Short mmCIF file of C-alpha atoms and ligand atoms in Angstrom, two decimals:
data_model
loop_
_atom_site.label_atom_id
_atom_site.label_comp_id
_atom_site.label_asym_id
_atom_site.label_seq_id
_atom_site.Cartn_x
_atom_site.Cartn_y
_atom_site.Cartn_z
CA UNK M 141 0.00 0.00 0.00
CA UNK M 142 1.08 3.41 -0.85
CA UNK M 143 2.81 5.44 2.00
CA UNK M 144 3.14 9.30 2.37
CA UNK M 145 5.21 11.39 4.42
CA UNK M 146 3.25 12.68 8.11
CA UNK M 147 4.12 16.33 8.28
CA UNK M 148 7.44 17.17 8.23
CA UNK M 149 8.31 14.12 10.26
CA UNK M 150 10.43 11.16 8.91
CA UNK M 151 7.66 8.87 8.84
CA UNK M 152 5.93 7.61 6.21
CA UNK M 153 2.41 6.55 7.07
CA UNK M 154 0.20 3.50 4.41
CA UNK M 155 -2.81 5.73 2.70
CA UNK M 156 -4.92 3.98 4.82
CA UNK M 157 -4.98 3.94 9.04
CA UNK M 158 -6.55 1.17 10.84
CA UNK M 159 -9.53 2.87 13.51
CA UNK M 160 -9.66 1.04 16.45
CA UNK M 161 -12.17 2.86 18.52
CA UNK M 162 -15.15 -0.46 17.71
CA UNK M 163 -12.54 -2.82 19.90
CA UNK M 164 -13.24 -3.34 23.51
CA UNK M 165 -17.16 -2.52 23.24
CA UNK M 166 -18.77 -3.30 19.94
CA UNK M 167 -16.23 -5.71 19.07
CA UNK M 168 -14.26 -8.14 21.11
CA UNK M 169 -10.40 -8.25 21.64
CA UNK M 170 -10.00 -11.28 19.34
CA UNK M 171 -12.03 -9.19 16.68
CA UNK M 172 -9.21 -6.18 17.26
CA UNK M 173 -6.51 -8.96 16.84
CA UNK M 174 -8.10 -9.76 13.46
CA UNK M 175 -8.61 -6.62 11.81
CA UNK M 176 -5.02 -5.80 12.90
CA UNK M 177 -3.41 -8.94 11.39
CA UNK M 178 -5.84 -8.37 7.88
CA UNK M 179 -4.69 -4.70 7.28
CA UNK M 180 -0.90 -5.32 8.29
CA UNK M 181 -1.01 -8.35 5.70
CA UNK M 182 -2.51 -5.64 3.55
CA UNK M 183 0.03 -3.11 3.62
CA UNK M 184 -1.21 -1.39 6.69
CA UNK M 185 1.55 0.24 8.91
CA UNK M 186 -0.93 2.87 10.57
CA UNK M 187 -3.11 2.17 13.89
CA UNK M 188 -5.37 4.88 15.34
CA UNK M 189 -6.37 4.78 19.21
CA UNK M 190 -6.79 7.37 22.14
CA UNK M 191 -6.92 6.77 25.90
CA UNK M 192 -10.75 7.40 25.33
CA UNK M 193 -11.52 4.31 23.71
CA UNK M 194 -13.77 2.18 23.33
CA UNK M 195 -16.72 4.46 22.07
CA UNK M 196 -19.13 4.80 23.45
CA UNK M 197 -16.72 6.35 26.52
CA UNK M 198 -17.26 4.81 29.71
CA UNK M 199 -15.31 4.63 32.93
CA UNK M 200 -15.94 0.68 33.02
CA UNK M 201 -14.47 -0.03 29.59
CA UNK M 202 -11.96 2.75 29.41
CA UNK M 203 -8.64 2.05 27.94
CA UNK M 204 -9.68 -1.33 26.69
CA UNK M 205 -8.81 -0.82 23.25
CA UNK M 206 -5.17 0.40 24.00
CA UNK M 207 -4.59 -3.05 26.24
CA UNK M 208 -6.15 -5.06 23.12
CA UNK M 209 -3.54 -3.49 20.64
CA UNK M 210 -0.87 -3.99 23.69
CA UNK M 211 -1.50 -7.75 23.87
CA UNK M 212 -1.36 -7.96 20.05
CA UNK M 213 2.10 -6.15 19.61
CA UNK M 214 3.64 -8.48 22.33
CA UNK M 215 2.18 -11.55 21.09
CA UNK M 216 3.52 -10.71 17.29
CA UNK M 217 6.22 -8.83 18.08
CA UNK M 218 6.19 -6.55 15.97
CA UNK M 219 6.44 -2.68 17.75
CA UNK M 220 9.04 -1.47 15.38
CA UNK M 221 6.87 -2.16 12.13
CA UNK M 222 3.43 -0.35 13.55
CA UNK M 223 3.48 3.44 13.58
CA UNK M 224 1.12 3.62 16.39
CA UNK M 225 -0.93 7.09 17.15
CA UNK M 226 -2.52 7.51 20.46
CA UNK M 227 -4.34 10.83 21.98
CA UNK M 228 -4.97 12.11 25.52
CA UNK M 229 -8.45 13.99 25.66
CA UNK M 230 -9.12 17.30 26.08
CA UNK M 231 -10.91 18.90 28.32
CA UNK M 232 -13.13 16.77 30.30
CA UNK M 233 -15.55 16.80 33.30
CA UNK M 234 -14.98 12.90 33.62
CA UNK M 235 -13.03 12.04 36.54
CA UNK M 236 -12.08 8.23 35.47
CA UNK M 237 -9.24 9.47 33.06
CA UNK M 238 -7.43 10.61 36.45
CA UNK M 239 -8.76 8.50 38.99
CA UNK M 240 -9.67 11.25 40.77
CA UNK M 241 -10.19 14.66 38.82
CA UNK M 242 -11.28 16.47 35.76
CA UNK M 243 -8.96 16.23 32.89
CA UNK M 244 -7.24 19.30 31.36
CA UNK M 245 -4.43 19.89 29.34
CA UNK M 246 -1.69 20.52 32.14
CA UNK M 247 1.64 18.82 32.65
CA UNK M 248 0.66 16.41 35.80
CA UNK M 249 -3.09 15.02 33.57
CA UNK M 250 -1.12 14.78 29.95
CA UNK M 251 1.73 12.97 31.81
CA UNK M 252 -0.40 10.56 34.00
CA UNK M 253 -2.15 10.05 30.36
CA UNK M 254 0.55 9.38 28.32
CA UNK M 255 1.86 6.76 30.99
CA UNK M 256 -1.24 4.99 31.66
CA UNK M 257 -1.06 4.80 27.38
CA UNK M 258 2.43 3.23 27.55
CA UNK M 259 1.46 0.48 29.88
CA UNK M 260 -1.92 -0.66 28.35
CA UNK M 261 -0.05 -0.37 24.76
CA UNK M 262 3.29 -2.60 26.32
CA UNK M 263 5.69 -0.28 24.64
CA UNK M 264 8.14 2.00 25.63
CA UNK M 265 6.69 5.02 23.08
CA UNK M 266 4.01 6.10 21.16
CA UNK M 267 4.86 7.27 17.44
CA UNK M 268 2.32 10.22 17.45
CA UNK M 269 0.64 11.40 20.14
CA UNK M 270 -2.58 13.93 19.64
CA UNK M 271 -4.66 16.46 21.64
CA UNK M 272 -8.17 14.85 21.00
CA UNK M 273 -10.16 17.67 21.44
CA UNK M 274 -9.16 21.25 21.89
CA UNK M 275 -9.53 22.65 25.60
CA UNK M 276 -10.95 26.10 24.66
CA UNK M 277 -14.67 26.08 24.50
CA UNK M 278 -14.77 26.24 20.84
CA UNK M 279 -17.57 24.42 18.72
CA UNK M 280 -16.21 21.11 16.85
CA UNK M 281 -18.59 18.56 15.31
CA UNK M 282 -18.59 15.44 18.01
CA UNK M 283 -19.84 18.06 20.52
CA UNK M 284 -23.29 19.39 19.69
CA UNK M 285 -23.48 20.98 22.64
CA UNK M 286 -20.74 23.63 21.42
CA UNK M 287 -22.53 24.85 18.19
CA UNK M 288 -23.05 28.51 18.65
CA UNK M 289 -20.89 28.96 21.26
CA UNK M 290 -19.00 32.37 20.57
CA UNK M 291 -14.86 32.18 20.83
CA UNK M 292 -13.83 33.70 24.14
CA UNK M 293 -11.53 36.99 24.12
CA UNK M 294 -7.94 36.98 25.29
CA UNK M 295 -7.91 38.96 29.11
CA UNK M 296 -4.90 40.71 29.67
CA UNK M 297 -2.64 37.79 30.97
CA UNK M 298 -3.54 36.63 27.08
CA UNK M 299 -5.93 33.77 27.86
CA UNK M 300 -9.56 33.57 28.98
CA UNK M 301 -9.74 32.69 32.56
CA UNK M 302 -9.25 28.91 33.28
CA UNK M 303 -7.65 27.85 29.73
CA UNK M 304 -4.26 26.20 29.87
CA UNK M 305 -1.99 28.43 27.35
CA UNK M 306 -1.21 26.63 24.50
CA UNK M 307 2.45 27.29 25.02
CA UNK M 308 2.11 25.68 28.24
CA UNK M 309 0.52 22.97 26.71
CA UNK M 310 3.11 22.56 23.60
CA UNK M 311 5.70 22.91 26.54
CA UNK M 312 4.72 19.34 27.84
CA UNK M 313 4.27 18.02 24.47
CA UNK M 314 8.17 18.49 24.21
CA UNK M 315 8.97 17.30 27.34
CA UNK M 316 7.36 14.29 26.29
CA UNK M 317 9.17 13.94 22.96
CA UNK M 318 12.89 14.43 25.31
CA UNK M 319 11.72 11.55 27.71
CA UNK M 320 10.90 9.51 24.52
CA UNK M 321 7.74 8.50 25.38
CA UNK M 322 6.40 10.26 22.01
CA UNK M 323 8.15 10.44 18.98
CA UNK M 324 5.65 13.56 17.25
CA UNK M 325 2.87 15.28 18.50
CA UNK M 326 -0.61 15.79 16.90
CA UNK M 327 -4.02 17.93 17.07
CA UNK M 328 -7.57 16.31 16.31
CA UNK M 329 -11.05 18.40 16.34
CA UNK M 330 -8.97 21.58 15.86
CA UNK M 331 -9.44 24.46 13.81
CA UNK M 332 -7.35 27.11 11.65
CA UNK M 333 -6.64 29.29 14.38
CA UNK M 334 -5.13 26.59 16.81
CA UNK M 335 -3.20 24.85 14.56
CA UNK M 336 -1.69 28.22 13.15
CA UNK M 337 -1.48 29.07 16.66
CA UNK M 338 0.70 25.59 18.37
CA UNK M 339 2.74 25.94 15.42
CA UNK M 340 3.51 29.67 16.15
CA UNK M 341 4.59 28.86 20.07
CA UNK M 342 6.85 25.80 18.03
CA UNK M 343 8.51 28.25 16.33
CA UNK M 344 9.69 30.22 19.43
CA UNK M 345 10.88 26.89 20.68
CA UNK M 346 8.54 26.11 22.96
CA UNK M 347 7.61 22.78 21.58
CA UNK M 348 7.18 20.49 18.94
CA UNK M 349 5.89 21.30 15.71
CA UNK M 350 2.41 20.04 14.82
CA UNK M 351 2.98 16.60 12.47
CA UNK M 352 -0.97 16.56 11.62
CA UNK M 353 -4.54 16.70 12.22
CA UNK M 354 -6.77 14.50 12.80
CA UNK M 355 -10.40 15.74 11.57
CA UNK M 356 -13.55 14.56 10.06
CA UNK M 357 -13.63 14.20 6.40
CA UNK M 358 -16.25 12.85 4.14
CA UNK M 359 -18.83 13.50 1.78
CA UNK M 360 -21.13 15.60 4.13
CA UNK M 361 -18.24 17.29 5.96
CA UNK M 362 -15.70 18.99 3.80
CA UNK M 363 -15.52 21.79 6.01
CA UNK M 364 -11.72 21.07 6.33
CA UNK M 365 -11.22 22.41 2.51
CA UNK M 366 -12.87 25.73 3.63
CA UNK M 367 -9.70 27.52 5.59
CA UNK M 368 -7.73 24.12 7.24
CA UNK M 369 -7.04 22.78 3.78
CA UNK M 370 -4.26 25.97 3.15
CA UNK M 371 -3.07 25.70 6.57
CA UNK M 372 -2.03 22.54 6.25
CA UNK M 373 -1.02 22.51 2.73
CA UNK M 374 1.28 25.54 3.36
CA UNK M 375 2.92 24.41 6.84
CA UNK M 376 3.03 20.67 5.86
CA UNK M 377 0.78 19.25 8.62
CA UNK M 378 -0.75 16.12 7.29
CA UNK M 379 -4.85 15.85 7.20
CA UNK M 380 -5.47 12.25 9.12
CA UNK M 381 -9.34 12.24 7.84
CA UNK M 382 -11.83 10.03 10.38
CA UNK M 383 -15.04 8.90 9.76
CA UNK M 384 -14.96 8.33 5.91
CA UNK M 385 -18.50 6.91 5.82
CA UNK M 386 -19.87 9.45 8.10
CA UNK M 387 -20.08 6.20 11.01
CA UNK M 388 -21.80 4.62 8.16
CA UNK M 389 -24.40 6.97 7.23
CA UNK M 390 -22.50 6.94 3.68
CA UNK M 391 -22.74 3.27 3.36
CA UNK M 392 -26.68 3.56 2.44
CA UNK M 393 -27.91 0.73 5.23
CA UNK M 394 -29.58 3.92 6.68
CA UNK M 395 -31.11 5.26 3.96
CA UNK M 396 -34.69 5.71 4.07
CA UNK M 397 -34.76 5.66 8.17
CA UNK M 398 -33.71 2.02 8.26
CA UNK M 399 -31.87 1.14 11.43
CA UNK M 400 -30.04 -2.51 11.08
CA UNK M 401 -30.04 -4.23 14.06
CA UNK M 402 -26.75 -4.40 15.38
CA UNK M 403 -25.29 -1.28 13.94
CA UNK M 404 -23.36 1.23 15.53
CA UNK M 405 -26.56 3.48 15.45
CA UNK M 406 -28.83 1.22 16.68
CA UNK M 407 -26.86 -0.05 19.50
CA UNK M 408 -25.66 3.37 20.97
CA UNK M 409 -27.87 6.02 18.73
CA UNK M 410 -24.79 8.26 18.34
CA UNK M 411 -25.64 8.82 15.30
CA UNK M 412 -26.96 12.52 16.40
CA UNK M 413 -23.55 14.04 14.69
CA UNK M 414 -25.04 12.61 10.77
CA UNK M 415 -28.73 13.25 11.63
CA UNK M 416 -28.67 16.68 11.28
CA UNK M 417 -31.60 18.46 9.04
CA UNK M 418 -31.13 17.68 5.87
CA UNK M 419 -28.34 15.14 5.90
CA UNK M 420 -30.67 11.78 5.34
CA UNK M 421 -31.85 13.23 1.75
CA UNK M 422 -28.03 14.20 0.97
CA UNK M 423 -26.37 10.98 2.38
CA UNK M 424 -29.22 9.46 0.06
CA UNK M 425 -27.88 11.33 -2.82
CA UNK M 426 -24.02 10.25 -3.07
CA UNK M 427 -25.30 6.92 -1.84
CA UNK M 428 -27.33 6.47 -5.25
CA UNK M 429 -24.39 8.51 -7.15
CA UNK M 430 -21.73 5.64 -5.95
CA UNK M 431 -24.50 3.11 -7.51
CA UNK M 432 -24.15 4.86 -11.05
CA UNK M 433 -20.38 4.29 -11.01
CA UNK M 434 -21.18 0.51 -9.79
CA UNK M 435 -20.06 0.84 -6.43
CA UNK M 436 -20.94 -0.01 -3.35
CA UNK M 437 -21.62 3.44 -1.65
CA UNK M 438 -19.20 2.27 1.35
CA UNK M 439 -16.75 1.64 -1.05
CA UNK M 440 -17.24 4.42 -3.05
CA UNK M 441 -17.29 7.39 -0.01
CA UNK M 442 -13.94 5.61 1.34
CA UNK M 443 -12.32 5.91 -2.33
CA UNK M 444 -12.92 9.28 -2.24
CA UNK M 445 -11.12 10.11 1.21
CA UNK M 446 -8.51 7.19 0.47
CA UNK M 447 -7.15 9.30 -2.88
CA UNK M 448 -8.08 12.60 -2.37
CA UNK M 449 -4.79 14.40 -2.71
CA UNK M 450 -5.27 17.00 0.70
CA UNK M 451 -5.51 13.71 2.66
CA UNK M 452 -2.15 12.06 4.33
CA UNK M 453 -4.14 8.72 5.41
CA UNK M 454 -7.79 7.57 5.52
CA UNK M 455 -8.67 6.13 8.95
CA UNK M 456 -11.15 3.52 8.26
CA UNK M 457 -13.71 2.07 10.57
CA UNK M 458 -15.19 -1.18 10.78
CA UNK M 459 -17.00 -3.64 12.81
CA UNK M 460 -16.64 -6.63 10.55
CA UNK M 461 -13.97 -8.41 8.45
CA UNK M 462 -16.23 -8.09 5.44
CA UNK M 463 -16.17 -4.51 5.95
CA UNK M 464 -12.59 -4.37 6.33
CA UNK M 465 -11.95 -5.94 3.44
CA UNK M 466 -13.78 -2.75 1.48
CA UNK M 467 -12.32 -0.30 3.22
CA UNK M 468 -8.76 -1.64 2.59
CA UNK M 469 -9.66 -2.08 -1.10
CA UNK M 470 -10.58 1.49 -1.57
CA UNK M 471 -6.45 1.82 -1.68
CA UNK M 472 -7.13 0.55 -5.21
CA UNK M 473 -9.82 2.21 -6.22
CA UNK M 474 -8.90 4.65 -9.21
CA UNK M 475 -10.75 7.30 -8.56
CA UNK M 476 -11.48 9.51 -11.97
CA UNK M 477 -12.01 13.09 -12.84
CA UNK M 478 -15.67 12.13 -13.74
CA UNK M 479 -16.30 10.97 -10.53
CA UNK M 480 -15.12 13.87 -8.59
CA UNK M 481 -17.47 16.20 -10.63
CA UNK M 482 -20.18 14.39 -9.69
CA UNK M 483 -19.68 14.67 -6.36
CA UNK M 484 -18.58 18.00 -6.22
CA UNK M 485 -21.88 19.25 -8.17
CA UNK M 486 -23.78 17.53 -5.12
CA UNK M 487 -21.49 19.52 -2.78
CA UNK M 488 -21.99 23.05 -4.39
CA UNK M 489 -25.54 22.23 -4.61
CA UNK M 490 -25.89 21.38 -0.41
CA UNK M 491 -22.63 21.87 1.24
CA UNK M 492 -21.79 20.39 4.30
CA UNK M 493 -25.09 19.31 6.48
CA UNK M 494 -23.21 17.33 9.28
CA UNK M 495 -20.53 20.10 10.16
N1 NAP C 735 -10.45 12.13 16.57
C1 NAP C 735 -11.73 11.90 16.71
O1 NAP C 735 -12.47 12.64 17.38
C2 NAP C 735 -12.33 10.68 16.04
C3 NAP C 735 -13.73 10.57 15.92
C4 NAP C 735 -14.22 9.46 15.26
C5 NAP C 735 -13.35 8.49 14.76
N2 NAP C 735 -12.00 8.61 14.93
C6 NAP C 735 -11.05 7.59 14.42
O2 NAP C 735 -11.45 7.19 13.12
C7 NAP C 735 -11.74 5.79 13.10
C8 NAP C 735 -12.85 5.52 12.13
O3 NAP C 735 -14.02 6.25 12.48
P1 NAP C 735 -15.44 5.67 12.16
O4 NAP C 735 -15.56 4.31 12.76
O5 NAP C 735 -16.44 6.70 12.49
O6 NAP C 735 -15.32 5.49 10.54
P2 NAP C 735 -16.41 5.25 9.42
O7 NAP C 735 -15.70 4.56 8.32
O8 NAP C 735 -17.11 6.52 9.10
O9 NAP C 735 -17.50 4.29 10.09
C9 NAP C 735 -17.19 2.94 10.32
C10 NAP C 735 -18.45 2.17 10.67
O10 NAP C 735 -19.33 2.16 9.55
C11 NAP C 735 -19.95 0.88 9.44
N3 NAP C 735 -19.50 0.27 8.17
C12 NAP C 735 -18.23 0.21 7.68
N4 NAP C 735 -18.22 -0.41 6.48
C13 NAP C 735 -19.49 -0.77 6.22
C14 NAP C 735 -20.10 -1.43 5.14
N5 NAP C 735 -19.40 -1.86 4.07
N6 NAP C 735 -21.45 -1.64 5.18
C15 NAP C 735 -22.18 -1.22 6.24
N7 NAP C 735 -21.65 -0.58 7.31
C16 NAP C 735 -20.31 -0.35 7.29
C17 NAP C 735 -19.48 0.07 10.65
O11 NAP C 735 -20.37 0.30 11.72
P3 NAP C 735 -21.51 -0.74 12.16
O12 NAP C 735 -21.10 -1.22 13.48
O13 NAP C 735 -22.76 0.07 12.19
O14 NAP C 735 -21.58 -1.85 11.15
C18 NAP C 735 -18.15 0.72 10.96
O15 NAP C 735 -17.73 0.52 12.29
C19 NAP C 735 -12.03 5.45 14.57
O16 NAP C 735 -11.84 4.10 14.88
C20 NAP C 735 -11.04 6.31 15.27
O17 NAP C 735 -9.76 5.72 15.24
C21 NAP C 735 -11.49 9.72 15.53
#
């Protein structure tokens, strides 16, 4: 499978990234084990976790995905040929990531994360290590909650009361990166001005310099290509796009209100984020559009974010082999010129309905 640099680091990460956020809760830790031995096989040198996982977060199943990738790197042995990218979560009311507190991005919380992440993952390092969510109460799209919520001014001491600095933040980051328990550092859910932002406070010294970000990117989001797309193309911090099929609202088994049994949707209805108004009649659309090219539409909204040129790698999702199995063969899709004016005449016509 092809490989492409991550940011301006000397890795070189396969076009697709194996999710792993399903293992521990939807699917079991032999599942994990399987999926991870299918996409290595297949070229895959890219796994995606964060101390959060499994989804839906809980403090009973917490960090269960990291131990299941753990136990299958010791078993194989095989550390040194998985680039392996973790996160610590942002901000956070939940005490269990502690033990005994609210998370926030300060030294003594990232460092009790990062170390908790080393033990469940048996290894001595992580290869990238990202800020899930930003800290500052800015809207992003997992949190509903957010949307509307106006950016806070700067006081005089040149953050709004409460927030961690970012260089104070960044600071830690590079600590991290001298004790060796991270090789590069990473944002996810951020936005223009805090990735423009860490990577000013780099500059100064203060830190690492951002490697990538790890956003949503698919058919009904594209927000990334509004202002992050030149950001990143211009400083060389690599887009790491999640939830290609939308958490499979692009796959079409929800079309029409249908609700499998068994699927992600119908087991934890999180599917709030892709029922927004209007997004069942557009998902609809580029589900019939990936028909007309003879596609599967799962296979068809995953070829898009596998080959789309502002991505660096395509984290995939799935809960089943057979699913796997698409997703990793959307490497080889060749994805034409006709195709992408298809899509982008839906896109001009309704933009982006699950921001
Ligand atoms: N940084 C972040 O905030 C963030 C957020 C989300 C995800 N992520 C990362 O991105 C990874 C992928 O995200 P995602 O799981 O949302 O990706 P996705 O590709 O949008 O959704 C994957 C889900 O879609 C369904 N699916 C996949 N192929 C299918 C097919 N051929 N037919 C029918 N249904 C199919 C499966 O769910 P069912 O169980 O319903 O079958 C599968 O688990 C995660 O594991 C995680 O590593 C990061």
């Amino acid at each position: 499978m092809h490989k492409r640099r991550l940011g301006q680091t000397d890795l070189f990460v396969s076009k697709i990234c194996l999710g792993s956020m399903t293992w521990g809760q939807q699917n079991t830790e032999a599942d994990g084990h399987a999926q991870m031995d299918l996409a290595v096989a297949r070229g895959v040198n890219f796994i995606d976790t964060a101390e959060l996982y499994p989804i839906p977060p809980k403090a009973e199943t917490q960090g269960r995905t990291e131990t299941i990738i753990g136990n299958w790197m010791k078993a194989k042995r095989n550390r040194s040929q998985v680039i392996l990218a973790s996160k610590v979560v942002g901000r956070t009311a939940n005490t269990w990531f502690r033990g005994d507190r609210p998370s926030k991005l300060v030294r003594a919380d990232v460092f009790d994360a990062v170390d908790k992440s080393l033990a469940r993952l048996n290894t001595d390092y992580i290869d990238l290590y990202q800020i899930h969510w930003p800290e500052r109460d800015v809207p992003w799209g997992a949190n509903p909650n957010r949307i509307g919520a106006v950016p806070r001014r700067s006081d005089a001491a040149g953050v709004p009361e409460g927030e961690t600095p970012i260089a104070e933040t960044l600071a830690v980051f590079g600590e991290l990166v001298k004790a060796g328990k991270i090789r590069h550092f990473g944002l996810s859910n951020e936005n223009s001005w805090g990735v423009m932002r860490f990577i000013a406070e780099a500059d100064k010294g203060l830190g690492p310099r951002v490697a990538s970000l790890q956003n949503a990117y698919n058919f009904v989001n594209r927000t990334f290509e509004v202002n992050l797309a030149e950001v990143c193309e211009r400083e060389q911090v690599s887009l790491l796009a999640y939830s290609p099929l939308a958490q499979g609202y692009l796959t079409g088994k929800y079309d029409h209100g249908a609700r499998p049994q068994g699927s992600r949707s119908q087991l934890f209805n999180r599917g709030q984020r892709y029922e927004t108004p209007n997004a069942a009649e557009v998902q609809l659309e580029y589900n019939r559009l990936a028909r007309t090219f003879g596609m599967e539409p799962a296979l068809f909204a995953n070829a898009y974010v596998s080959n789309r040129p502002l991505v660096t790698s395509n984290i995939i999702g799935a809960t089943t082999i057979s699913q796997l199995e698409m997703a990793l063969s959307s490497a080889d899709v060749v994805w034409t010129g006709e195709m992408q004016k298809a899509v982008d005449a839906i896109h001009q016509r309704v933009g982006n309905p699950c921001p």
